[in-house]
PDB file of C-alpha atoms in Angstrom:
ATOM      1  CA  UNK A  14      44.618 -64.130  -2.680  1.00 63.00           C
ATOM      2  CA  UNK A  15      42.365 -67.259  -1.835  1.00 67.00           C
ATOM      3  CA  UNK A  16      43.735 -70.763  -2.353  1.00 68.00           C
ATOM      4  CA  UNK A  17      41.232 -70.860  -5.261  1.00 67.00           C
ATOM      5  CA  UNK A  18      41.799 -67.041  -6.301  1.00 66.00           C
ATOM      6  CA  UNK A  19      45.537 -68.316  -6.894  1.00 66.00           C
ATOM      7  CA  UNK A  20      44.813 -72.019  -8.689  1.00 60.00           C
ATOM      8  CA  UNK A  21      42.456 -70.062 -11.372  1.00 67.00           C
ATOM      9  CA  UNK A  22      45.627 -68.039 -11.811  1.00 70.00           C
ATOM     10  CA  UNK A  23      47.760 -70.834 -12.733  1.00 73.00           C
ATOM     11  CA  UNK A  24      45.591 -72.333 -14.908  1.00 72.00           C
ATOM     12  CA  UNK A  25      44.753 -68.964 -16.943  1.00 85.00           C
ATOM     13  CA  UNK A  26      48.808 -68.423 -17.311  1.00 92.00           C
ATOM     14  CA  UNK A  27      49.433 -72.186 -18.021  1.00 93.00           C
ATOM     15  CA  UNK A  28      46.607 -71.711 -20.511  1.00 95.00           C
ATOM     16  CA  UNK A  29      48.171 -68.489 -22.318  1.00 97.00           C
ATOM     17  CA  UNK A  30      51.515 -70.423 -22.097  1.00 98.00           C
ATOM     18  CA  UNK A  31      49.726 -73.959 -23.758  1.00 98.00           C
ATOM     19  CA  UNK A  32      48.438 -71.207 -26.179  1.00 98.00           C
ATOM     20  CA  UNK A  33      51.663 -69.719 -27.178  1.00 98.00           C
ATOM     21  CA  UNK A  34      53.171 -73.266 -27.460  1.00 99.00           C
ATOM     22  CA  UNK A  35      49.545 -74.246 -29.991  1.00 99.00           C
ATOM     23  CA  UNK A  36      50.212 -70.959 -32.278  1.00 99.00           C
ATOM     24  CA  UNK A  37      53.648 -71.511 -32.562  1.00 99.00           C
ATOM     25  CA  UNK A  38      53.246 -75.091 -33.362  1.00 99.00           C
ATOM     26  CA  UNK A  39      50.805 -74.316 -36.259  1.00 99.00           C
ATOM     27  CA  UNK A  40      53.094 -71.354 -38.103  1.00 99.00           C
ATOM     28  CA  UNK A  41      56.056 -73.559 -38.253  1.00 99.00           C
ATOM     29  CA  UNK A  42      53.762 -77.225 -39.601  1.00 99.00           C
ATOM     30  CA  UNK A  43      51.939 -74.057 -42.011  1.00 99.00           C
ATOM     31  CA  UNK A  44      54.913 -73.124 -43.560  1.00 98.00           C
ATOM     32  CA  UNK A  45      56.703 -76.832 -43.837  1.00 99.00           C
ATOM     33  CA  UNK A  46      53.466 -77.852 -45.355  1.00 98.00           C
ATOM     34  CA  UNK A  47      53.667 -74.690 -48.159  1.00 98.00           C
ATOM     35  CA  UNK A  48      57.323 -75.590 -48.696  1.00 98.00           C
ATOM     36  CA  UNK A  49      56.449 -79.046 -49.445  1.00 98.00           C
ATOM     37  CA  UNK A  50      53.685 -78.305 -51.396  1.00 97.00           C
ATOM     38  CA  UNK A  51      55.493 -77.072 -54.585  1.00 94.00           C
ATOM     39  CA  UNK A  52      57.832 -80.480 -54.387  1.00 95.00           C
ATOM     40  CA  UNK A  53      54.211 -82.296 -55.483  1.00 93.00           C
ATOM     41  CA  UNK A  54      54.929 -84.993 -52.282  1.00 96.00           C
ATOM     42  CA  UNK A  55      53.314 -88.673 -53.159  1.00 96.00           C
ATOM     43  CA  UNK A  56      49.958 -89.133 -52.011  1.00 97.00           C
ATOM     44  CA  UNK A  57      47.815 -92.447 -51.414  1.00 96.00           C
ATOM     45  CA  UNK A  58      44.189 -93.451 -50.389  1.00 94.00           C
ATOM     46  CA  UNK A  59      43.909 -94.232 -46.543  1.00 90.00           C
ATOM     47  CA  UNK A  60      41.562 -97.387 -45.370  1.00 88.00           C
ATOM     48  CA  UNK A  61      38.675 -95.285 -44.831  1.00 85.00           C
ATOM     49  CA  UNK A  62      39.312 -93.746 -48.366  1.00 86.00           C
ATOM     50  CA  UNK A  63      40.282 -90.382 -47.071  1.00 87.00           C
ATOM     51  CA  UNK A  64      43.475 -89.107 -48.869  1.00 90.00           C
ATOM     52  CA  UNK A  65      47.009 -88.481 -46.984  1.00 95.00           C
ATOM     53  CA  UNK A  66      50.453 -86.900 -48.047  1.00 97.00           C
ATOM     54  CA  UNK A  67      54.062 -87.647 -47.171  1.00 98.00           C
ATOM     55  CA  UNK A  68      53.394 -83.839 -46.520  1.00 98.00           C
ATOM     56  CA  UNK A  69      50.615 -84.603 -44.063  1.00 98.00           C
ATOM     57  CA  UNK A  70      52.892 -87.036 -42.121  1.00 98.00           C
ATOM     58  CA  UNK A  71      56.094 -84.474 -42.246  1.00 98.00           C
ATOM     59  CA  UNK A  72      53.701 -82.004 -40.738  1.00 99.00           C
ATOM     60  CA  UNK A  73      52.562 -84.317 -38.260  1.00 98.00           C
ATOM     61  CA  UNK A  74      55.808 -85.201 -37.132  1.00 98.00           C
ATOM     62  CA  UNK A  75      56.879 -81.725 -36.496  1.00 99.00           C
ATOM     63  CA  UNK A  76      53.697 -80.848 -34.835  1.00 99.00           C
ATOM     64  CA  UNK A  77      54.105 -83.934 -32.503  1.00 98.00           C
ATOM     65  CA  UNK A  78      57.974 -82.838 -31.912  1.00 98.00           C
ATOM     66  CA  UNK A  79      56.812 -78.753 -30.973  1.00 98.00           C
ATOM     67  CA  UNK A  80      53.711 -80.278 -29.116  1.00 98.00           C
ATOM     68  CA  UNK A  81      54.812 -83.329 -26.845  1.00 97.00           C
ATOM     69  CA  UNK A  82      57.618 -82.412 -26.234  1.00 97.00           C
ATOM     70  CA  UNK A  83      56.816 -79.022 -24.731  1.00 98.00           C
ATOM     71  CA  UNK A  84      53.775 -81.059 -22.721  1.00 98.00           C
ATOM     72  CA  UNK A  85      54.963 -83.846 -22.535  1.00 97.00           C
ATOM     73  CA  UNK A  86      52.273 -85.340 -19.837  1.00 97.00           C
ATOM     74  CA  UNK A  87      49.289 -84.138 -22.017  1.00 98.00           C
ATOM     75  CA  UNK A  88      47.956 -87.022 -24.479  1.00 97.00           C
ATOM     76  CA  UNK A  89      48.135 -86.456 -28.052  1.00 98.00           C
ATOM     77  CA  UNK A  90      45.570 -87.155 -30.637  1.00 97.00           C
ATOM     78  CA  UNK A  91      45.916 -86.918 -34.736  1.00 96.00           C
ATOM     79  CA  UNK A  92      44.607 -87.807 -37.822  1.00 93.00           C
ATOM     80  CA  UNK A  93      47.608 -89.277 -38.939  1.00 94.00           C
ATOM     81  CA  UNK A  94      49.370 -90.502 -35.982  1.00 93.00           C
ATOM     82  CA  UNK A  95      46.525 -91.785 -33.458  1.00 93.00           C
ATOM     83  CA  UNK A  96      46.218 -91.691 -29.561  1.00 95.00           C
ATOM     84  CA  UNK A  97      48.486 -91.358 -27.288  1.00 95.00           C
ATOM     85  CA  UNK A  98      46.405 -91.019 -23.502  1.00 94.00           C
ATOM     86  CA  UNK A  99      47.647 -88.217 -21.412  1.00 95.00           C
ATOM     87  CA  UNK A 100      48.931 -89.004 -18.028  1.00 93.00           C
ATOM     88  CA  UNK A 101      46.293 -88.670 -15.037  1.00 86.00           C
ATOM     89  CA  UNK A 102      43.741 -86.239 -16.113  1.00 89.00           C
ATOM     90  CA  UNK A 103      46.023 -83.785 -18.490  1.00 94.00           C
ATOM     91  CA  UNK A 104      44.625 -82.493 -21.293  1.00 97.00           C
ATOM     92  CA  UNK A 105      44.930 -83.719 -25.402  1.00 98.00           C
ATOM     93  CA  UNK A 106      46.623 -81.901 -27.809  1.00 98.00           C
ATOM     94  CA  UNK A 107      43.908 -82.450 -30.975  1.00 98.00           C
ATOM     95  CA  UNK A 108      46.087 -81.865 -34.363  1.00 98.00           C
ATOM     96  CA  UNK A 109      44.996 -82.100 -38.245  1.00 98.00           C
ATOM     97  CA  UNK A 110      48.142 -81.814 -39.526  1.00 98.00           C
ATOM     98  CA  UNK A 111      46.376 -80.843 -42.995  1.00 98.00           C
ATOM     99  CA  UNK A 112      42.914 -80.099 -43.421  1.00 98.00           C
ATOM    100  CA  UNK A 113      41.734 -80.443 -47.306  1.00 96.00           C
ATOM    101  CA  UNK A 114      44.118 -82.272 -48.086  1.00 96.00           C
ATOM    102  CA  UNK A 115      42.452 -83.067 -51.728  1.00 95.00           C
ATOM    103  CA  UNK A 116      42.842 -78.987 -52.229  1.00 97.00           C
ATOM    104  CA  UNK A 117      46.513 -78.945 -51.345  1.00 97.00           C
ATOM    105  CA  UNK A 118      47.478 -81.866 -53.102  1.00 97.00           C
ATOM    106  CA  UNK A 119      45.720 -79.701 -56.349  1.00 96.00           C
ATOM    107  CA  UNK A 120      48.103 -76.602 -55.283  1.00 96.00           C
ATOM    108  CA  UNK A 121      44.957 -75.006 -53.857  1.00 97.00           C
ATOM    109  CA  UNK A 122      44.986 -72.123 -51.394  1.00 97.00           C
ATOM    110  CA  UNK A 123      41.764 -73.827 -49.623  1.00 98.00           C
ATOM    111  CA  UNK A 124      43.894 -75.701 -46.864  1.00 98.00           C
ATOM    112  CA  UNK A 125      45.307 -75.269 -43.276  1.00 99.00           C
ATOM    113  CA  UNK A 126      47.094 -76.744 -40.353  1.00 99.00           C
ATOM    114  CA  UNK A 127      44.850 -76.811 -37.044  1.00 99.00           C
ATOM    115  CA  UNK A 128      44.846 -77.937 -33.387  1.00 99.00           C
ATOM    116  CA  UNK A 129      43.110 -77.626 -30.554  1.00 99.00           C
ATOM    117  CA  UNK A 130      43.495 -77.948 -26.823  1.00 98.00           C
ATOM    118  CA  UNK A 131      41.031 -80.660 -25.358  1.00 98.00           C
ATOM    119  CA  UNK A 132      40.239 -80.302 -21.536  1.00 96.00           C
ATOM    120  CA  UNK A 133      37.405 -83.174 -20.260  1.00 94.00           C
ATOM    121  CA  UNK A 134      36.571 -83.480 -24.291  1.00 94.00           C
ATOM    122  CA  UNK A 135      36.020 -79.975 -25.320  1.00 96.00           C
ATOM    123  CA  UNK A 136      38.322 -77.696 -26.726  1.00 98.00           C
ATOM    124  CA  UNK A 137      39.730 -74.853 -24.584  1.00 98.00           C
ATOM    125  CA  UNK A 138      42.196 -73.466 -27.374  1.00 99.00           C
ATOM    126  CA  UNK A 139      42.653 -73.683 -30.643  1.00 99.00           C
ATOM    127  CA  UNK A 140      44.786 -72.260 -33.633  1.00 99.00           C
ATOM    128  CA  UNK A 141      44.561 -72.501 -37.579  1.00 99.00           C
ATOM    129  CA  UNK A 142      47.451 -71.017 -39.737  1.00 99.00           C
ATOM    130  CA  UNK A 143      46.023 -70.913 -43.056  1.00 99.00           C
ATOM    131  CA  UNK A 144      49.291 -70.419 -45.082  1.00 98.00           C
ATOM    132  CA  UNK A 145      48.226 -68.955 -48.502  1.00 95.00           C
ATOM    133  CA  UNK A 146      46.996 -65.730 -46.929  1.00 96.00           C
ATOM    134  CA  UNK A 147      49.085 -65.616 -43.736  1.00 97.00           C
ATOM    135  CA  UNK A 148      46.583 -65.658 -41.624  1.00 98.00           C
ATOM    136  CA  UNK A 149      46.963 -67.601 -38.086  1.00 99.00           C
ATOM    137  CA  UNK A 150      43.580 -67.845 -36.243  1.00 99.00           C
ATOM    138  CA  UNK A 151      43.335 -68.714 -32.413  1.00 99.00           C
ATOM    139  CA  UNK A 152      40.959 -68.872 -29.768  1.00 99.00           C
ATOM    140  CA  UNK A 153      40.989 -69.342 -26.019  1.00 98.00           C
ATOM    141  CA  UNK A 154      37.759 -70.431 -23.913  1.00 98.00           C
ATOM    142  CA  UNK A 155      36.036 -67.475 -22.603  1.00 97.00           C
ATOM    143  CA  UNK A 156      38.649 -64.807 -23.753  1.00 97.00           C
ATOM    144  CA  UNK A 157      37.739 -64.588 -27.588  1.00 98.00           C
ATOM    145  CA  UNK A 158      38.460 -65.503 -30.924  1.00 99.00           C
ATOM    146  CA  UNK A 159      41.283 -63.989 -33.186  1.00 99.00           C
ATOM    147  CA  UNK A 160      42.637 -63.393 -36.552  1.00 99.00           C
ATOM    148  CA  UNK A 161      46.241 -62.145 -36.403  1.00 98.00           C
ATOM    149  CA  UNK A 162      45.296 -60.242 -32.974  1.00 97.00           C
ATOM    150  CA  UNK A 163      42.113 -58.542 -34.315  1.00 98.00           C
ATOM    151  CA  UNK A 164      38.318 -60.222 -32.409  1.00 99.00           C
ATOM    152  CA  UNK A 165      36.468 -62.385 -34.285  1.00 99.00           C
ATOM    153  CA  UNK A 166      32.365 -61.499 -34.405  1.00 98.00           C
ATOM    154  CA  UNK A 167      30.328 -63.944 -36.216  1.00 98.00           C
ATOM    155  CA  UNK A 168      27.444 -61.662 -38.623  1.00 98.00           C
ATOM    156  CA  UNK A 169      23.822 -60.470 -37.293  1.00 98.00           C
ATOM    157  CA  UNK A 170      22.037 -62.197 -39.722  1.00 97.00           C
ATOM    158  CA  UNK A 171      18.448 -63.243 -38.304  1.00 97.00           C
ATOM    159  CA  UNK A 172      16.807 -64.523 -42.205  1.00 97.00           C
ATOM    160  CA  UNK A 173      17.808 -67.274 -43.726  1.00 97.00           C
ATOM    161  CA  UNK A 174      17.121 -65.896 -47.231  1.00 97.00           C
ATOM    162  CA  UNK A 175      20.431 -65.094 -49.048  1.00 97.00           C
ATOM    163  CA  UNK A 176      22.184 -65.790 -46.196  1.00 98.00           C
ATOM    164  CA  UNK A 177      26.010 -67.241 -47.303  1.00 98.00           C
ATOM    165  CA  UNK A 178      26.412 -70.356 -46.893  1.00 98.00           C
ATOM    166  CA  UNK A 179      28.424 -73.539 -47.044  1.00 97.00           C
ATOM    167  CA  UNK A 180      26.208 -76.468 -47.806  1.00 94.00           C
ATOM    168  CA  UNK A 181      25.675 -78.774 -50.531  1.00 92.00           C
ATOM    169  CA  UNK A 182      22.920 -77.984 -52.813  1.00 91.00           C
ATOM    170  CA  UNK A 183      21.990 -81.410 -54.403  1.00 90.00           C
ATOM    171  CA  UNK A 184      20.792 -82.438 -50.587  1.00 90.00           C
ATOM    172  CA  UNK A 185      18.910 -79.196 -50.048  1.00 91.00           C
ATOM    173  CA  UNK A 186      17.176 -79.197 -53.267  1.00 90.00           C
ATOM    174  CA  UNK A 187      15.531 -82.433 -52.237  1.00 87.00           C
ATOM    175  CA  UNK A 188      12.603 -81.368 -51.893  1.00 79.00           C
ATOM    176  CA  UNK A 189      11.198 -84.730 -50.167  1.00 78.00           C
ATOM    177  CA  UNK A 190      13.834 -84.942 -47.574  1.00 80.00           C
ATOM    178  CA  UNK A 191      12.414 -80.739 -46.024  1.00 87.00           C
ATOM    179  CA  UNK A 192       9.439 -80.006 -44.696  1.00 83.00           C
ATOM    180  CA  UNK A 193       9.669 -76.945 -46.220  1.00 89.00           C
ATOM    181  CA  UNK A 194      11.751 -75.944 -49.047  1.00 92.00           C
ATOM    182  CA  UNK A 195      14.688 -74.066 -48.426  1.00 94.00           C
ATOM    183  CA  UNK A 196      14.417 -70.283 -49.018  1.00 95.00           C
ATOM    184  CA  UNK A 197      17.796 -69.248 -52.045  1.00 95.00           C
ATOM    185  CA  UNK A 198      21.411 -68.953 -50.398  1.00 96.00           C
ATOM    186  CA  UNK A 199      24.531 -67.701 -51.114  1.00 97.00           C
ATOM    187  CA  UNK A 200      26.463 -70.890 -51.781  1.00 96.00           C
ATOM    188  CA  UNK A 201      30.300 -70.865 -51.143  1.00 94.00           C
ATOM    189  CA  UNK A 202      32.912 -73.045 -51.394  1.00 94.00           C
ATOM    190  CA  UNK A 203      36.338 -73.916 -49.290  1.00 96.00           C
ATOM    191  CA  UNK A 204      37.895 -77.054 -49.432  1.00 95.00           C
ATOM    192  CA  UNK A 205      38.783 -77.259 -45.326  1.00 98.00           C
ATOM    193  CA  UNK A 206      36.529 -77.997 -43.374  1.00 97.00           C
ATOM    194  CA  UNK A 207      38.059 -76.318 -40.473  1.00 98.00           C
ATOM    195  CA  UNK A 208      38.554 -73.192 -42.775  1.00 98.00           C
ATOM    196  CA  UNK A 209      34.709 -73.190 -43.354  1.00 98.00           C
ATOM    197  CA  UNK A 210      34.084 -72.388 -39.712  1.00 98.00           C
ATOM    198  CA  UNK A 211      36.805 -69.996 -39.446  1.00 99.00           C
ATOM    199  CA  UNK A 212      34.916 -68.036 -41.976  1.00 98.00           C
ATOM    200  CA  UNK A 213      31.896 -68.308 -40.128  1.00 98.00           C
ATOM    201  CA  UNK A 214      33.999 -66.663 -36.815  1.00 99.00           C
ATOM    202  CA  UNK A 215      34.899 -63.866 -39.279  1.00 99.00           C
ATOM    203  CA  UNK A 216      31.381 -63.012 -40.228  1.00 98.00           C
ATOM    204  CA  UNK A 217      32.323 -63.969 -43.660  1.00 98.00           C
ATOM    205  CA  UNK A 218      30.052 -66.509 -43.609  1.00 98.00           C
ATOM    206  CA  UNK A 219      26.583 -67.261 -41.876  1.00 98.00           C
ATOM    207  CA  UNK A 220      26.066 -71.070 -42.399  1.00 97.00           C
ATOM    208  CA  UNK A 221      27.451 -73.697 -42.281  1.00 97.00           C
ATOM    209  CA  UNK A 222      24.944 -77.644 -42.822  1.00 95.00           C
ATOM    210  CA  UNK A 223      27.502 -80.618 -42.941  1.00 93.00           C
ATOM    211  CA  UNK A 224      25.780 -84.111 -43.956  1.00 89.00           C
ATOM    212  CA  UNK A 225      28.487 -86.513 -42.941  1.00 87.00           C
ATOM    213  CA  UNK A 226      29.657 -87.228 -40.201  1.00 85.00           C
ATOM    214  CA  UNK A 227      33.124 -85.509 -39.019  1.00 91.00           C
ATOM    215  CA  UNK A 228      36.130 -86.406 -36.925  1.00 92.00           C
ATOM    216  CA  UNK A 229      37.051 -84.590 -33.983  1.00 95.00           C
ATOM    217  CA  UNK A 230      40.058 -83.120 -35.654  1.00 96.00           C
ATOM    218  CA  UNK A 231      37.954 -81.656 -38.339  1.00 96.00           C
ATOM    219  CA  UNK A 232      35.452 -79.752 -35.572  1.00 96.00           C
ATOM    220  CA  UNK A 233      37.345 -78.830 -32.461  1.00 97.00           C
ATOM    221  CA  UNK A 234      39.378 -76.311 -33.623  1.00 98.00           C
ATOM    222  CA  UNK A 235      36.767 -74.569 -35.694  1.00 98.00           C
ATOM    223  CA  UNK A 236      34.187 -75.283 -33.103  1.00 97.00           C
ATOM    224  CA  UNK A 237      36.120 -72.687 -30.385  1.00 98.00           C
ATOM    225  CA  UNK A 238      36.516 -70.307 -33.345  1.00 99.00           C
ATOM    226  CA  UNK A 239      32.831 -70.005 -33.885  1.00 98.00           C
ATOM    227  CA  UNK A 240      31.597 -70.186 -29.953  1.00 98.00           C
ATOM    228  CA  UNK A 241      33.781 -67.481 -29.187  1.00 98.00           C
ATOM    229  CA  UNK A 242      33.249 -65.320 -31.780  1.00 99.00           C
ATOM    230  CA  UNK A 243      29.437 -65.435 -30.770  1.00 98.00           C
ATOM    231  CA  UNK A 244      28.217 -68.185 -32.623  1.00 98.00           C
ATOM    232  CA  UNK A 245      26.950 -71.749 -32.059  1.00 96.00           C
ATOM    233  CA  UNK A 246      27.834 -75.285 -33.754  1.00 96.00           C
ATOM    234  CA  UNK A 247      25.684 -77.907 -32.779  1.00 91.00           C
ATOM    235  CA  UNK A 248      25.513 -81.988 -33.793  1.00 85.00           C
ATOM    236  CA  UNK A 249      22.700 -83.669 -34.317  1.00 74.00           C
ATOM    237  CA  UNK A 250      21.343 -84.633 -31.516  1.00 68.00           C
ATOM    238  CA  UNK A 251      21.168 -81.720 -29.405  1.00 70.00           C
ATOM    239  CA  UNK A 252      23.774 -82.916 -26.932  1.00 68.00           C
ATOM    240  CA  UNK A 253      26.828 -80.820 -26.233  1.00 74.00           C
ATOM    241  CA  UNK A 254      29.639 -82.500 -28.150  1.00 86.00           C
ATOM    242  CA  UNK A 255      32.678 -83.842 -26.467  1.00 89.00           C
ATOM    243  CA  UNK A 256      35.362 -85.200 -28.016  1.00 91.00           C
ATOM    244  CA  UNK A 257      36.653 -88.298 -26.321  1.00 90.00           C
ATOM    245  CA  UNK A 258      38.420 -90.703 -27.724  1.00 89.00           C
ATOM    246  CA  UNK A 259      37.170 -94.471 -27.697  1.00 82.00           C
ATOM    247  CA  UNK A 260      40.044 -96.006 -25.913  1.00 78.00           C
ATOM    248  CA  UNK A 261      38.905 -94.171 -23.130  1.00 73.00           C
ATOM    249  CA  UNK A 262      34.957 -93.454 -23.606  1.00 60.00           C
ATOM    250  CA  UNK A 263      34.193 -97.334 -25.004  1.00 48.00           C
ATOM    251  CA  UNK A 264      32.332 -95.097 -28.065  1.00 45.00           C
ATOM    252  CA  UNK A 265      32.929 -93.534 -30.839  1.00 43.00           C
ATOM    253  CA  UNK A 266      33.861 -89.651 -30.371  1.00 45.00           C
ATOM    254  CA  UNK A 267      31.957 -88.510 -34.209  1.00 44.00           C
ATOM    255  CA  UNK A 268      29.017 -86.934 -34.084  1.00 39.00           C
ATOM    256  CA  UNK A 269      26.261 -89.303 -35.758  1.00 34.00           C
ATOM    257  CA  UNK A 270      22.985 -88.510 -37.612  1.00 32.00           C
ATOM    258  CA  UNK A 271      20.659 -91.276 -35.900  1.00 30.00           C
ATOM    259  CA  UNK A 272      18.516 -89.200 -34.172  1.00 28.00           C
ATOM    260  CA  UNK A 273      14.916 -88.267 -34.678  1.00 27.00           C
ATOM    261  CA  UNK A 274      16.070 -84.400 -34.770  1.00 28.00           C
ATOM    262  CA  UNK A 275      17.712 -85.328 -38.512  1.00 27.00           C
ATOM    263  CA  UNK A 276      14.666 -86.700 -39.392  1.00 29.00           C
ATOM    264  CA  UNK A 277      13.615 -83.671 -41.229  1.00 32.00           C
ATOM    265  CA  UNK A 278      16.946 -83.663 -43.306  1.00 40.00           C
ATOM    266  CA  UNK A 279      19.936 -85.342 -42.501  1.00 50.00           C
ATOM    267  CA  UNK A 280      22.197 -82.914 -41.039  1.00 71.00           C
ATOM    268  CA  UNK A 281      24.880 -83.849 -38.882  1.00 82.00           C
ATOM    269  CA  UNK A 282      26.412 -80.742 -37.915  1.00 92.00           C
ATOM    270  CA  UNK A 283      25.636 -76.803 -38.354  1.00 94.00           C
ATOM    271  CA  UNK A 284      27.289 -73.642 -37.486  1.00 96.00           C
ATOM    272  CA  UNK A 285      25.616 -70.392 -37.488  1.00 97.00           C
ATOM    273  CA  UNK A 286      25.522 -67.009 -35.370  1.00 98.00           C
ATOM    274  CA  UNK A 287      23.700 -67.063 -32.639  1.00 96.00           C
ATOM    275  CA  UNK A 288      21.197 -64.647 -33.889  1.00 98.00           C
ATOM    276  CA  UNK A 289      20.308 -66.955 -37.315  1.00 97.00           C
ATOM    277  CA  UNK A 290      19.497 -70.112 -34.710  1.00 95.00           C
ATOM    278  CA  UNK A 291      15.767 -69.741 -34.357  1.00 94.00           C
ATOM    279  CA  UNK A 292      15.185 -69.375 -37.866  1.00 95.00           C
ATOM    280  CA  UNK A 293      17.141 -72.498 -38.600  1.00 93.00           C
ATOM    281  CA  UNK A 294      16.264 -74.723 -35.624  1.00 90.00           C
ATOM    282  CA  UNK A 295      12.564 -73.501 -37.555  1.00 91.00           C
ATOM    283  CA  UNK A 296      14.201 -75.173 -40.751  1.00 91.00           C
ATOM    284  CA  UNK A 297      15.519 -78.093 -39.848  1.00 87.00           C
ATOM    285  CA  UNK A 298      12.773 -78.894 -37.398  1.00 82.00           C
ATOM    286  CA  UNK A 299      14.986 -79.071 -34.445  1.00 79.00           C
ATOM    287  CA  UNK A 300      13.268 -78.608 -31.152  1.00 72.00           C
ATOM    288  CA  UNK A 301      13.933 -75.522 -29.145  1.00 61.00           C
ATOM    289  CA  UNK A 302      13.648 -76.681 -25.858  1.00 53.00           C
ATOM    290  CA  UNK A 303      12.794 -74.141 -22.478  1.00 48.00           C
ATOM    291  CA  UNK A 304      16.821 -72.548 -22.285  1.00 45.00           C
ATOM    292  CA  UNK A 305      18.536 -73.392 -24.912  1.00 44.00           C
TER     293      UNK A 305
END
């Protein structure tokens, strides 16, 4: 075996280890978080008017106990707890401790716990335990996407017509903001945003507009559900997105909608198979350049 033959192999079986450590983490902050939610814990209105939980922060702190301490060089990035920079080059542990939070604290199924593996800014694992039904979802870069061991595949729709979607109808039924209208969909609705994509890995879903911008914690995981079940989610601009955090970029790490590709609507992200791009790129009015 070749010097290089035998690095890859340490970083695939440090990977599936990282992995083990990620799912793990996940099952045990998704079923603290479903304890807690029958105890009603206090809630209050963060600065930036998003809503936390004393259950959010008693997730977070066992997620940070499982996580750090098991890597302890890699950084560490949450919602709820900031940045902690990883030493050297390691990778970031990227953790939502809950994701729709407004649906838990309403004893909603429509939440889950999430992280995500960050290697140079992009995610390179990920896992979602989504409590209610069970279900733990994970991902690895280039070996697939999984729901409790089964392959993900995103659908084969090509028409945008009555495809399912997640997306709010007041913005699409602005008729001023499209160049063309938009043809009916099947709306649904989840209260995570993380969730959302998941369903979109599943082929339970085909689309996916958000009009705000998101955090990384509320895209990363997701994101490596949907690329490798086949499907793509993009930010406006074009641009791959990276997730870096500011202390060490100088800029912001969300996805913004300043860019003359939203000009035809203002959508910040979208999710999609593969095979629905064209039609939508055709939509939104979003270049296609030569191999993309």
């Amino acid at each position: 075996m070749s010097r290089k033959e035998a690095m890859a192999a340490q970083l695939s079986e440090r990977r599936h280890a990282d992995l083990d450590i990620l799912r793990r983490a996940v099952t045990a902050g998704g079923q603290l978080a479903a304890t807690l939610q029958s105890t009603q814990p206090r809630a209050w209105r963060k600065a930036d008017g998003t809503m936390v939980s004393e259950a959010d922060l008693a997730v977070d702190r066992l997620l940070g106990e499982r996580l750090r301490q098991a890597r302890p060089d890699y950084g560490w990035w949450s919602e709820e707890s900031g940045y902690v920079p990883p030493r050297e080059r390691a990778p970031v542990w990227l953790v939502d401790p809950i994701d729709g939070t407004r649906s838990y604290l309403k004893g909603r199924a429509d939440w889950c716990v999430a992280g995500a593996l960050l290697e140079d800014g992009r995610p390179v694992l990920a896992a979602v335990a989504e409590p209610e039904s069970g279900s733990l979802f994970w991902a690895m870069r280039g070996e697939g996407a999984y729901r409790d061991g089964e392959a993900l595949h995103v659908s084969n729709r090509r028409e945008l017509a009555q495809a399912r979607a997640f997306a709010d109808r007041g913005r699409l039924a602005r008729k001023a903001a499209w160049r063309q209208p938009w043809p009916p969909l099947r709306h649904h609705s989840i209260g995570s945003f993380i969730l959302r994509l998941a369903r979109i890995a599943a082929g339970e879903a085909d689309l996916l507009l958000s009009f705000t911008p998101k955090a990384p914690w509320d895209i990363a995981p997701g994101q490596l559900l949907v690329e490798e079940a086949g499907g793509v989610l993009r930010g406006t601009p074009e641009a791959p997105l990276r997730f870096v955090h500011e202390e060490e970029s100088g800029q912001a790490a969300e996805p913004k909608d300043d860019h003359p590709a939203a000009a035809a609507g203002p959508v910040v992200l979208y999710a999609a198979p593969a095979s629905l791009i064209p039609a939508l790129k055709a939509q939104l009015a979003i270049p296609d350049p030569a191999g993309d």
